Short mmCIF file of C-alpha atoms in Angstrom, two decimals:
data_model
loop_
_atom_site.label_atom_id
_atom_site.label_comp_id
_atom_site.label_asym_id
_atom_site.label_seq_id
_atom_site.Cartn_x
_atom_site.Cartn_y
_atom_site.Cartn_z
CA UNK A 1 15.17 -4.76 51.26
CA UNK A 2 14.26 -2.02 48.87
CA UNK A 3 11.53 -3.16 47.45
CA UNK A 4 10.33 -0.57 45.00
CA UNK A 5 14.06 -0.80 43.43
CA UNK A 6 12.76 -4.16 42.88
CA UNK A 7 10.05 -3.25 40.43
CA UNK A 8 11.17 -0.42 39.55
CA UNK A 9 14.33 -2.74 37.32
CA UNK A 10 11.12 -5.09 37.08
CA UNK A 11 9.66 -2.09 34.50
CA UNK A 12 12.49 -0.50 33.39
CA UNK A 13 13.67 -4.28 31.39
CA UNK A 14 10.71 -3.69 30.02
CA UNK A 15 10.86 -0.36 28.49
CA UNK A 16 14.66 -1.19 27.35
CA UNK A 17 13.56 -4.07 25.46
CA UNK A 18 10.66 -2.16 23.83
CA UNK A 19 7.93 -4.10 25.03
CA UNK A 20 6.18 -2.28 27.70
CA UNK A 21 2.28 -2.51 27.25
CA UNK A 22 0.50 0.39 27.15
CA UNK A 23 -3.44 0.34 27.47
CA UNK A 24 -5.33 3.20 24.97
CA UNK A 25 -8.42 4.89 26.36
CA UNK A 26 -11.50 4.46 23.80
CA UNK A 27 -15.11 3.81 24.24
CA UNK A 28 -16.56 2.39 20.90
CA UNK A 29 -19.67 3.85 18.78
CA UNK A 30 -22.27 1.52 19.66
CA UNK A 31 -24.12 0.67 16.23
CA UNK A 32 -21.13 1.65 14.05
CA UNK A 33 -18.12 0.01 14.93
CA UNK A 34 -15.80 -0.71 14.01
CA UNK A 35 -15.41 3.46 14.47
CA UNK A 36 -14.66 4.20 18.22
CA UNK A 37 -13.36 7.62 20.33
CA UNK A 38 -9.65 7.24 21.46
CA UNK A 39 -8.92 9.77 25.15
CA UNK A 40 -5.59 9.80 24.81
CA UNK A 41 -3.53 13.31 25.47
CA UNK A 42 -6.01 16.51 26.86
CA UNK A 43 -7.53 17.81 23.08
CA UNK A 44 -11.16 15.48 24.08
CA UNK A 45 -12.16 12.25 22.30
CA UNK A 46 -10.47 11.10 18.70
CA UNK A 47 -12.30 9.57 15.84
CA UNK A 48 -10.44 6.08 15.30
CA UNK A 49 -10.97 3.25 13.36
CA UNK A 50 -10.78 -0.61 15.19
CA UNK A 51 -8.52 -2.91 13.56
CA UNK A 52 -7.36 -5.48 16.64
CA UNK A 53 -10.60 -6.27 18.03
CA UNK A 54 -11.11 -9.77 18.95
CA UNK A 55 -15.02 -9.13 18.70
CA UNK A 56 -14.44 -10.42 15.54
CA UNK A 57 -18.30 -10.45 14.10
CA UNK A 58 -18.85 -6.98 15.66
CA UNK A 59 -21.60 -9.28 17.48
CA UNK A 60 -21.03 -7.04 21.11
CA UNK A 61 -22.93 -4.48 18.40
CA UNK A 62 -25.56 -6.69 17.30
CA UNK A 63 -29.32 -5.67 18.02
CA UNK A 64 -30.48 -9.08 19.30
CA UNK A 65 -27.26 -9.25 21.85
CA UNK A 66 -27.80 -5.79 23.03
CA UNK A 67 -32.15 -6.18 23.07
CA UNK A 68 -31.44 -9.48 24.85
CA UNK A 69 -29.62 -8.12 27.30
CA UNK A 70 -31.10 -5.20 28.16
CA UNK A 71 -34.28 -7.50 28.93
CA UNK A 72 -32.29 -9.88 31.26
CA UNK A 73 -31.45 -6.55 33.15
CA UNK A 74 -34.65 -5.20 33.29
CA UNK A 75 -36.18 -8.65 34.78
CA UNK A 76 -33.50 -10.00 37.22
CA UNK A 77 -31.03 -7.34 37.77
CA UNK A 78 -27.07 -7.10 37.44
CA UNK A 79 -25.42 -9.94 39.14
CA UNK A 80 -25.91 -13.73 39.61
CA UNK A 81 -25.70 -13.31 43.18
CA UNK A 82 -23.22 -16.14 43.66
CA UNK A 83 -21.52 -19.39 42.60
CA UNK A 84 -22.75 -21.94 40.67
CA UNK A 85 -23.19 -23.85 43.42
CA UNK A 86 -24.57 -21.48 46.22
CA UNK A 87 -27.84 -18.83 44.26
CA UNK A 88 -25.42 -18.60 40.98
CA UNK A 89 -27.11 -20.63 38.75
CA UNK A 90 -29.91 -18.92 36.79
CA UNK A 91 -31.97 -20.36 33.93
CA UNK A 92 -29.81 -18.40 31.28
CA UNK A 93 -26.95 -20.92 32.81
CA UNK A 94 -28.66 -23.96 32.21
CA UNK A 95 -29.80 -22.98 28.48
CA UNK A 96 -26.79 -21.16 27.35
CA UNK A 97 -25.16 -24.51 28.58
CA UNK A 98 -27.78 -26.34 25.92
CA UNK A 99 -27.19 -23.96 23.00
CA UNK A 100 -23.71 -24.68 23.34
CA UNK A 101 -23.66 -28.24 23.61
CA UNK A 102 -25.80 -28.21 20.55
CA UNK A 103 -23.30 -26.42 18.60
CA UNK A 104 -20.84 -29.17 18.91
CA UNK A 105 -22.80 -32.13 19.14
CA UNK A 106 -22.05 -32.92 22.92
CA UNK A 107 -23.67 -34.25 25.58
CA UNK A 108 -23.34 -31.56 28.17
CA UNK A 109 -20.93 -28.18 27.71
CA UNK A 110 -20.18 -26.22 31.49
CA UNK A 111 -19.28 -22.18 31.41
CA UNK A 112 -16.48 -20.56 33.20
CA UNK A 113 -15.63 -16.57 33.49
CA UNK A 114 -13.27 -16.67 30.47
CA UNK A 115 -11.37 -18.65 28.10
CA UNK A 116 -8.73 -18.40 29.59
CA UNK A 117 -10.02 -19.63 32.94
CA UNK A 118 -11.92 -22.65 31.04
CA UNK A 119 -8.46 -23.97 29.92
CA UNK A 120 -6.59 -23.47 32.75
CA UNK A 121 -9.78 -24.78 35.05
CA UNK A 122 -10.75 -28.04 32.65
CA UNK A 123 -7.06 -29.07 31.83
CA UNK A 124 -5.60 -29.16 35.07
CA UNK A 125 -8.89 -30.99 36.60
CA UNK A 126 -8.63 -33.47 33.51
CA UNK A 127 -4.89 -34.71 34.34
CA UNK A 128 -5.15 -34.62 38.08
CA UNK A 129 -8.06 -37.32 37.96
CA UNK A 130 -6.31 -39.24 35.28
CA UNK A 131 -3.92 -41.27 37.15
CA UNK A 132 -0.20 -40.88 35.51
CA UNK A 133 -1.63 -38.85 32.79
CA UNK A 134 0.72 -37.59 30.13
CA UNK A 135 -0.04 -34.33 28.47
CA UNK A 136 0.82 -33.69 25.20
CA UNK A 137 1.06 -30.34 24.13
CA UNK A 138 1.57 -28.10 21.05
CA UNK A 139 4.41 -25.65 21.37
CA UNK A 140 2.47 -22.99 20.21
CA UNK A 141 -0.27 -23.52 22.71
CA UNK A 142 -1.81 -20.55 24.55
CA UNK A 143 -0.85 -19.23 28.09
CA UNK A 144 -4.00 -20.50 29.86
CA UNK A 145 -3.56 -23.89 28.02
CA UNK A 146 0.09 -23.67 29.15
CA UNK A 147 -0.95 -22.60 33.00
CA UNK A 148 -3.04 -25.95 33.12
CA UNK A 149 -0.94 -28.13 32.21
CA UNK A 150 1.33 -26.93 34.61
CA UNK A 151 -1.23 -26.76 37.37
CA UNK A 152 -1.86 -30.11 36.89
CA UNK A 153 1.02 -31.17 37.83
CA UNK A 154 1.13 -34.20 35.02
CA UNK A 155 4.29 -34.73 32.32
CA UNK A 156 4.29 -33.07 29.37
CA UNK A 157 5.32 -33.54 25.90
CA UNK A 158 5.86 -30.59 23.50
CA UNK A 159 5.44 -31.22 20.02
CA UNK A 160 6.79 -28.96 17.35
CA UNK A 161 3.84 -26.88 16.02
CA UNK A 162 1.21 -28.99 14.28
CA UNK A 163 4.35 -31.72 13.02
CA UNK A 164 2.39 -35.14 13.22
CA UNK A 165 5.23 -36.87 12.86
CA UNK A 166 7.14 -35.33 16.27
CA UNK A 167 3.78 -36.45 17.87
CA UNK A 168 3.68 -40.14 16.91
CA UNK A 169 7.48 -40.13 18.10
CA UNK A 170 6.60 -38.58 21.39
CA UNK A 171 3.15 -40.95 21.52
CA UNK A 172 5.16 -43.72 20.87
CA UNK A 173 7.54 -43.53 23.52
CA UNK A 174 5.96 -43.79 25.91
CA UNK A 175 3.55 -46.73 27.66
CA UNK A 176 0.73 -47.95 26.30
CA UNK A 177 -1.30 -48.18 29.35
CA UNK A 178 -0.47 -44.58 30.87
CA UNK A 179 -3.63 -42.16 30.37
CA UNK A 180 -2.33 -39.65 27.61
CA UNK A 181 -4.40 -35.96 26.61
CA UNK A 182 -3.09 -34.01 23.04
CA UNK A 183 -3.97 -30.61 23.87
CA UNK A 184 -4.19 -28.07 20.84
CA UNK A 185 -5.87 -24.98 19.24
CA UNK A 186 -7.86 -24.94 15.76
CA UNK A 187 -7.29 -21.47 14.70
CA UNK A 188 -3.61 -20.32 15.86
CA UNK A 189 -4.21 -16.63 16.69
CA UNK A 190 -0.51 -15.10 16.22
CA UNK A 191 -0.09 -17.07 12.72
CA UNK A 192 -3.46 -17.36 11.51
CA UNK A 193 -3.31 -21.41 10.67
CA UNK A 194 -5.04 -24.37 11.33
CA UNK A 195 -4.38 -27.55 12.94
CA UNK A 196 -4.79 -30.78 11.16
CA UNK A 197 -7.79 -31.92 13.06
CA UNK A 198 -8.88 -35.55 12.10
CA UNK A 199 -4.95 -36.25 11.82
CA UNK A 200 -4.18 -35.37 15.15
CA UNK A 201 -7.46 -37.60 16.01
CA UNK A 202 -6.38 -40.65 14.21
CA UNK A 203 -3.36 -40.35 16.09
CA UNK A 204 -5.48 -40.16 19.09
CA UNK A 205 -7.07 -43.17 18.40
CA UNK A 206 -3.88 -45.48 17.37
CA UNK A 207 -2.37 -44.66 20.92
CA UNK A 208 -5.75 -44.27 22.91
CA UNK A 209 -5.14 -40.59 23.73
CA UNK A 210 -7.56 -38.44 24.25
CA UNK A 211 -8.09 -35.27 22.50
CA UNK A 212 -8.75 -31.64 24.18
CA UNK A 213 -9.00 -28.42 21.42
CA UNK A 214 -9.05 -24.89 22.23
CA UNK A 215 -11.54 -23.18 19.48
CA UNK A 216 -11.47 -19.73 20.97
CA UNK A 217 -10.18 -17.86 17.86
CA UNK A 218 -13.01 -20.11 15.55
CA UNK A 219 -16.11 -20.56 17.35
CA UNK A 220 -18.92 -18.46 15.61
CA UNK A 221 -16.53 -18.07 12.54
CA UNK A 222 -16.35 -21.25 10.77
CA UNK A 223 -18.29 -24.52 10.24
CA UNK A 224 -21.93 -23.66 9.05
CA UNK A 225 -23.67 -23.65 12.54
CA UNK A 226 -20.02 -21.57 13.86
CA UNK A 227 -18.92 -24.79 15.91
CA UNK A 228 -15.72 -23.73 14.76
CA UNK A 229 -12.90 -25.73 12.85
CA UNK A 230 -13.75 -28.87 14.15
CA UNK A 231 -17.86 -28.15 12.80
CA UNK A 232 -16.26 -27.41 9.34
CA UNK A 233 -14.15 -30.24 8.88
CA UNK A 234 -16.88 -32.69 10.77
CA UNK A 235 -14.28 -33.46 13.46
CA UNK A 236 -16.21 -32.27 16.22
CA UNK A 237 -17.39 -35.84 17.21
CA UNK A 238 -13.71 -37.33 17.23
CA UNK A 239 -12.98 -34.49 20.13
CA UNK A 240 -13.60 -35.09 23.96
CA UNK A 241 -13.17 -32.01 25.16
CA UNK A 242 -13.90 -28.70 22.77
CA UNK A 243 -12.81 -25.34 24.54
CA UNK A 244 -14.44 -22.04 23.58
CA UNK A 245 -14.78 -18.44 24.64
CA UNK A 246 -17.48 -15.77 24.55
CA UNK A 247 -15.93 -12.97 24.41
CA UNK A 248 -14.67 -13.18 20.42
CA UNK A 249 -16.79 -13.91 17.95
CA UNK A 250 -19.77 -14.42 20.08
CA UNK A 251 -19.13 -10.61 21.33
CA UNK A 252 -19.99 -10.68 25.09
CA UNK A 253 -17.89 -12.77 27.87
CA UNK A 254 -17.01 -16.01 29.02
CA UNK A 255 -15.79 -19.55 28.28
CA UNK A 256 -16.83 -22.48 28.13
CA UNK A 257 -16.40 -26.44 27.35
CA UNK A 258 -18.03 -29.11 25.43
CA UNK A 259 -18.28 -32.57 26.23
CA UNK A 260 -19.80 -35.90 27.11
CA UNK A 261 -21.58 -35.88 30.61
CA UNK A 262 -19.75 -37.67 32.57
CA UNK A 263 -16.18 -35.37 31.38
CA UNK A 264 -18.80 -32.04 32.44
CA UNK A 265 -19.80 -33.51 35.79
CA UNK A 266 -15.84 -34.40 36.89
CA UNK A 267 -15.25 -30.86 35.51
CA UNK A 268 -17.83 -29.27 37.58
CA UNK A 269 -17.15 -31.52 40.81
CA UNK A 270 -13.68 -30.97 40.76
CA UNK A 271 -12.25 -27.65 39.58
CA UNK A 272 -11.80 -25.33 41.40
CA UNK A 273 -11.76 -22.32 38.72
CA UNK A 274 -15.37 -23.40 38.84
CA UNK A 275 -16.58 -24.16 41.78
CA UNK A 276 -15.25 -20.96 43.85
CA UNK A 277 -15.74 -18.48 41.27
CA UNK A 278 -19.48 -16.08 40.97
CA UNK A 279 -21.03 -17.59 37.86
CA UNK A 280 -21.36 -15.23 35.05
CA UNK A 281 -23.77 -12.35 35.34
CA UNK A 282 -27.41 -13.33 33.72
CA UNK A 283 -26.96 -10.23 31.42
CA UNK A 284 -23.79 -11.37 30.04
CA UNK A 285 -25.43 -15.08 29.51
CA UNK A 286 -28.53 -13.61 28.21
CA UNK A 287 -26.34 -11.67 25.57
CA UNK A 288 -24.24 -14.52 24.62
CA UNK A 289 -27.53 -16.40 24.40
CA UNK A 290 -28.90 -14.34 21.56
CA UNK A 291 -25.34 -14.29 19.63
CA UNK A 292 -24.84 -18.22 19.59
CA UNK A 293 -28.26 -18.29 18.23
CA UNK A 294 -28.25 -16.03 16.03
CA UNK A 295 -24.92 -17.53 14.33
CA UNK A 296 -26.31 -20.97 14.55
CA UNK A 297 -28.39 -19.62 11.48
CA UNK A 298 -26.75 -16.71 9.95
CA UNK A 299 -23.94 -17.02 8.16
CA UNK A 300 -24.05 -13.73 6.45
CA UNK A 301 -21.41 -12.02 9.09
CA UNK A 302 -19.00 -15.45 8.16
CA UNK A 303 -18.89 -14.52 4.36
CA UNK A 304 -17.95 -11.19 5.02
CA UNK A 305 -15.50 -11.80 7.57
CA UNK A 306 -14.07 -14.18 5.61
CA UNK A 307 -14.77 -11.85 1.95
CA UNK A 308 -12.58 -8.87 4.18
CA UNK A 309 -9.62 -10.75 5.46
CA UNK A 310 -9.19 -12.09 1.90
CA UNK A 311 -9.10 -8.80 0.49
CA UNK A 312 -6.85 -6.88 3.09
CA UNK A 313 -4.60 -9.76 2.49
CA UNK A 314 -4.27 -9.13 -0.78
CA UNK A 315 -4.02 -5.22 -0.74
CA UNK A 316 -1.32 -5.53 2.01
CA UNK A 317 0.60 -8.07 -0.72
CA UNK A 318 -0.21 -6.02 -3.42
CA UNK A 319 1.77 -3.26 -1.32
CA UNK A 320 4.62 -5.77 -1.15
CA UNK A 321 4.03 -5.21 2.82
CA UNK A 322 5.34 -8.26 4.79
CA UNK A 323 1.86 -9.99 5.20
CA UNK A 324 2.54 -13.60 6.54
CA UNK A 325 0.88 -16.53 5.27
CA UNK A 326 -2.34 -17.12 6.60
CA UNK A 327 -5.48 -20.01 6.16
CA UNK A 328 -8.00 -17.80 8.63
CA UNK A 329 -9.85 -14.36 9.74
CA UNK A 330 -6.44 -13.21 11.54
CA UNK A 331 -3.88 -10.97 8.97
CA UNK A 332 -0.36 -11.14 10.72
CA UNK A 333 1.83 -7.97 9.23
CA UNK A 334 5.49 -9.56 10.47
CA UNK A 335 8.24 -6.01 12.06
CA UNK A 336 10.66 -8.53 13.71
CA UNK A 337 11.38 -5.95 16.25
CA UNK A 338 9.22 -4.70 19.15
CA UNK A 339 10.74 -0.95 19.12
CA UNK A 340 10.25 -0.63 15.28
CA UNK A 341 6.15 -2.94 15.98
CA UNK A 342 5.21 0.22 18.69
CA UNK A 343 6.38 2.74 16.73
CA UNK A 344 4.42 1.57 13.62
CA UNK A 345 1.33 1.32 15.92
CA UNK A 346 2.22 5.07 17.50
CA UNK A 347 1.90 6.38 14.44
CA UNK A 348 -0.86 4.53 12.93
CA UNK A 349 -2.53 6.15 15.81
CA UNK A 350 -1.21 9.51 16.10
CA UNK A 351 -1.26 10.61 12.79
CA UNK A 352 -4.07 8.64 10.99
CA UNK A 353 -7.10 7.40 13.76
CA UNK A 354 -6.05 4.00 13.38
CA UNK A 355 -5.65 1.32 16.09
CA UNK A 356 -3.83 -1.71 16.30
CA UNK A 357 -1.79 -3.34 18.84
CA UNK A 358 2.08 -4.18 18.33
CA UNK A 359 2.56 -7.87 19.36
CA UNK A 360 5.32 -8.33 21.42
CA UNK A 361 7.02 -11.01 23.34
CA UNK A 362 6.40 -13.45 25.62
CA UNK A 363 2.58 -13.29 22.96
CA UNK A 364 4.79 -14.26 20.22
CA UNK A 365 8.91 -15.24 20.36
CA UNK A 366 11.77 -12.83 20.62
CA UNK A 367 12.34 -11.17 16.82
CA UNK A 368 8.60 -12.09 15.26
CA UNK A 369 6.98 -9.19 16.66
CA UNK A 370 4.45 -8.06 14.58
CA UNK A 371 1.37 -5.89 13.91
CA UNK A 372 -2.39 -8.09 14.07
CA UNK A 373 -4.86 -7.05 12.08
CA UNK A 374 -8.38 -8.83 12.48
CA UNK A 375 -11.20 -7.23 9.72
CA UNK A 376 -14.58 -7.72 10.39
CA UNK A 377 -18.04 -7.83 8.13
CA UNK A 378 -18.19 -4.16 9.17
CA UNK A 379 -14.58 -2.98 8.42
CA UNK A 380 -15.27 -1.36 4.65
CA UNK A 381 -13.06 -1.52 1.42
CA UNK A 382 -12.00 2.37 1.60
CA UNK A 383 -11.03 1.48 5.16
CA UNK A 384 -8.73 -1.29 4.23
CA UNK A 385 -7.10 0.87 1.43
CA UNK A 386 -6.61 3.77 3.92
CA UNK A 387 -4.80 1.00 5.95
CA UNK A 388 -2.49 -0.23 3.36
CA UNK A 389 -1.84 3.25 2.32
CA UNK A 390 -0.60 3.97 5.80
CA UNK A 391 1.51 1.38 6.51
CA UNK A 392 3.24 1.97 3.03
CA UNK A 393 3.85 5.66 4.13
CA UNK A 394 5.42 4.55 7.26
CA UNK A 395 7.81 1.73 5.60
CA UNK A 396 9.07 4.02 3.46
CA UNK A 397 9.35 6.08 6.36
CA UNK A 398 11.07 4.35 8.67
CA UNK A 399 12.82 2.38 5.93
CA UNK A 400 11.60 -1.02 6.60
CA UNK A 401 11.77 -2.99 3.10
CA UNK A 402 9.43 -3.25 1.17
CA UNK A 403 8.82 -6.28 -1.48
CA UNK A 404 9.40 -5.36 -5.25
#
């Protein structure tokens, strides 16, 4: 068996169908993103400009994050020292877990490594202890919502992306008295749009489902506390289980979920992305800490968030630059190939200090690839027109069309 022939085809499909990653080497400014130093070739550090972050508030540059965290390290070192169970569980734990509980009007909210480890943790837990539970899941879910369903080892339903009517019809079908969970995002990342919250809860309701939604791309960003979608359409108490992350908008790292009690303490017994994994580092929690508090009463980096994405929306339009509809913070620039998406984003880099990831399959399906652009309170007009100035160059370049 020739094994490295093995991965060596493994990479090379890859690289023939234009969609092998490639990681760039930066370090950003601290206190002026979103400017950062790119190490790529052997000519020393490159002035760039940020335009894919998912620190979406530039919060991982705030004062009180950094202050707060910087104390934590000073008074009980680096690590946690363990699991939550055995010496991991430190006081920052116990009141990040009561900030964010607070947020969304829960009983009780548990924290995980990640986001992505939160999903994949809470939703195959859920459906293993729900006898004959049925999950039913949007197509357009994420991979860790995806990966715990599966774990779980419970049926699924896919319903066409946020189309009501394909979920009554798969509700419907099925038995009354089976345990059912509808599993969906608020904020899409890859199209930018919103889920039809209190619909897909009166849905709930009519067929005694219950409801599970991943807010990792809304959490500090909307509602006016930053519970997310589901704080700014007061939906937040129709929701069992509300899904978040850390490491976005709140700047630092981590997940996390939001619940009553007794859904917390079956999550906690039971999975075992919690229970064997060391609980996050006090500094990290103590960072996080200061950021969910400080956007509980601050909405000043909201409104210009929000003020920016509406504006580079409509200078990329303006450009007639293929900018695809979108409700939210995320600005979606659709290529439709991934050769043609990575050689946009070479050259964006290359030639004018500007980074941005192509998004390529299995993130998004086959022939959609496109570029993601996420502007911050921080990311300046004269930045965005720089942007849109670029990317109008390199159309015409590469002769992509352009609208009239």
């Amino acid at each position: 068996m020739n094994y490295d022939q093995i991965f060596d085809a493994a990479i090379g499909r890859l690289h023939s169908e234009g969609r092998y990653r490639v990681f760039i080497d930066i370090l950003r400014n601290k206190g002026s993103y979103p400017n950062a130093r790119c190490f790529a070739g052997h000519n020393g550090p490159k002035d760039i400009t940020v335009w894919c972050s998912n620190d979406y508030l530039a919060m991982g540059q705030h004062p009180k994050v950094i202050a707060a965290m910087q104390e934590a390290l000073h008074d009980v070192g680096a690590g946690s020292g363990g699991t939550r169970n055995i010496g991991g569980n430190t006081h920052y734990h116990v009141d990040l877990e009561a900030e964010l509980a607070d947020l969304h009007g829960k009983d009780g909210a548990l924290l995980f490594t990640s986001g992505y480890v939160s999903n994949d943790a809470t939703l195959s837990t859920l459906a293993k202890v729900l006898p004959g539970c049925i999950i039913f899941s949007d197509e357009l879910n994420h991979a860790s919502m995806i990966a715990g369903i599966r774990n779980s080892g419970a049926e699924k339903r896919v319903w066409r992306h946020n189309d009501l009517a394909h979920l009554e019809e798969l509700l419907a079908a099925e038995d009354p008295d089976v345990p059912k969970l509808i599993a969906f995002e608020s904020v899409y990342s890859m199209e930018g749009d919103v889920a039809p919250i209190h619909a897909v809860c009166d849905l709930a309701d009519k067929y005694n489902a219950l409801t599970y939604i991943d807010e990792v791309h809304a959490v500090g960003m909307y509602g006016p506390r930053g519970g997310g979608i589901s704080d700014r359409d007061e939906a937040a108490h129709r929701i069992d289980v509300i899904e978040g992350t850390l490491g976005k908008a709140f700047g630092v790292m981590g997940g996390y979920i939001a619940a009553d009690r007794k859904i917390i303490d079956v999550i906690r017994s039971y999975a075992p992305g919690f229970i064997f994994t060391t609980s996050l580092s006090p500094v990290l929690v103590a960072g996080v800490l200061a950021s969910v508090r400080h956007l509980k009463a601050s909405s000043v980096e909201r409104d210009g968030q929000q003020a920016n994405a509406a504006m580079l929306k409509a200078m990329l339009r303006e450009a007639g630059l293929p900018v695809m509809a979108s409700t939210t913070h995320i600005v979606p620039l659709m290529v439709g190939d991934p050769v043609k998406a990575k050689t946009i984003a070479d050259i964006l880099l290359a030639e004018y200090g500007i980074y941005v990831q192509p998004i390529n399959y299995p993130t998004v399906p086959r022939g959609t690839e496109r570029l993601r652009f996420t502007p911050g309170p921080a990311h300046t007009e004269p930045m965005m027109r720089g942007l849109t100035e670029a990317l109008t160059e390199i159309w015409q370049r590469l002769d992509l069309a352009l609208a009239a």
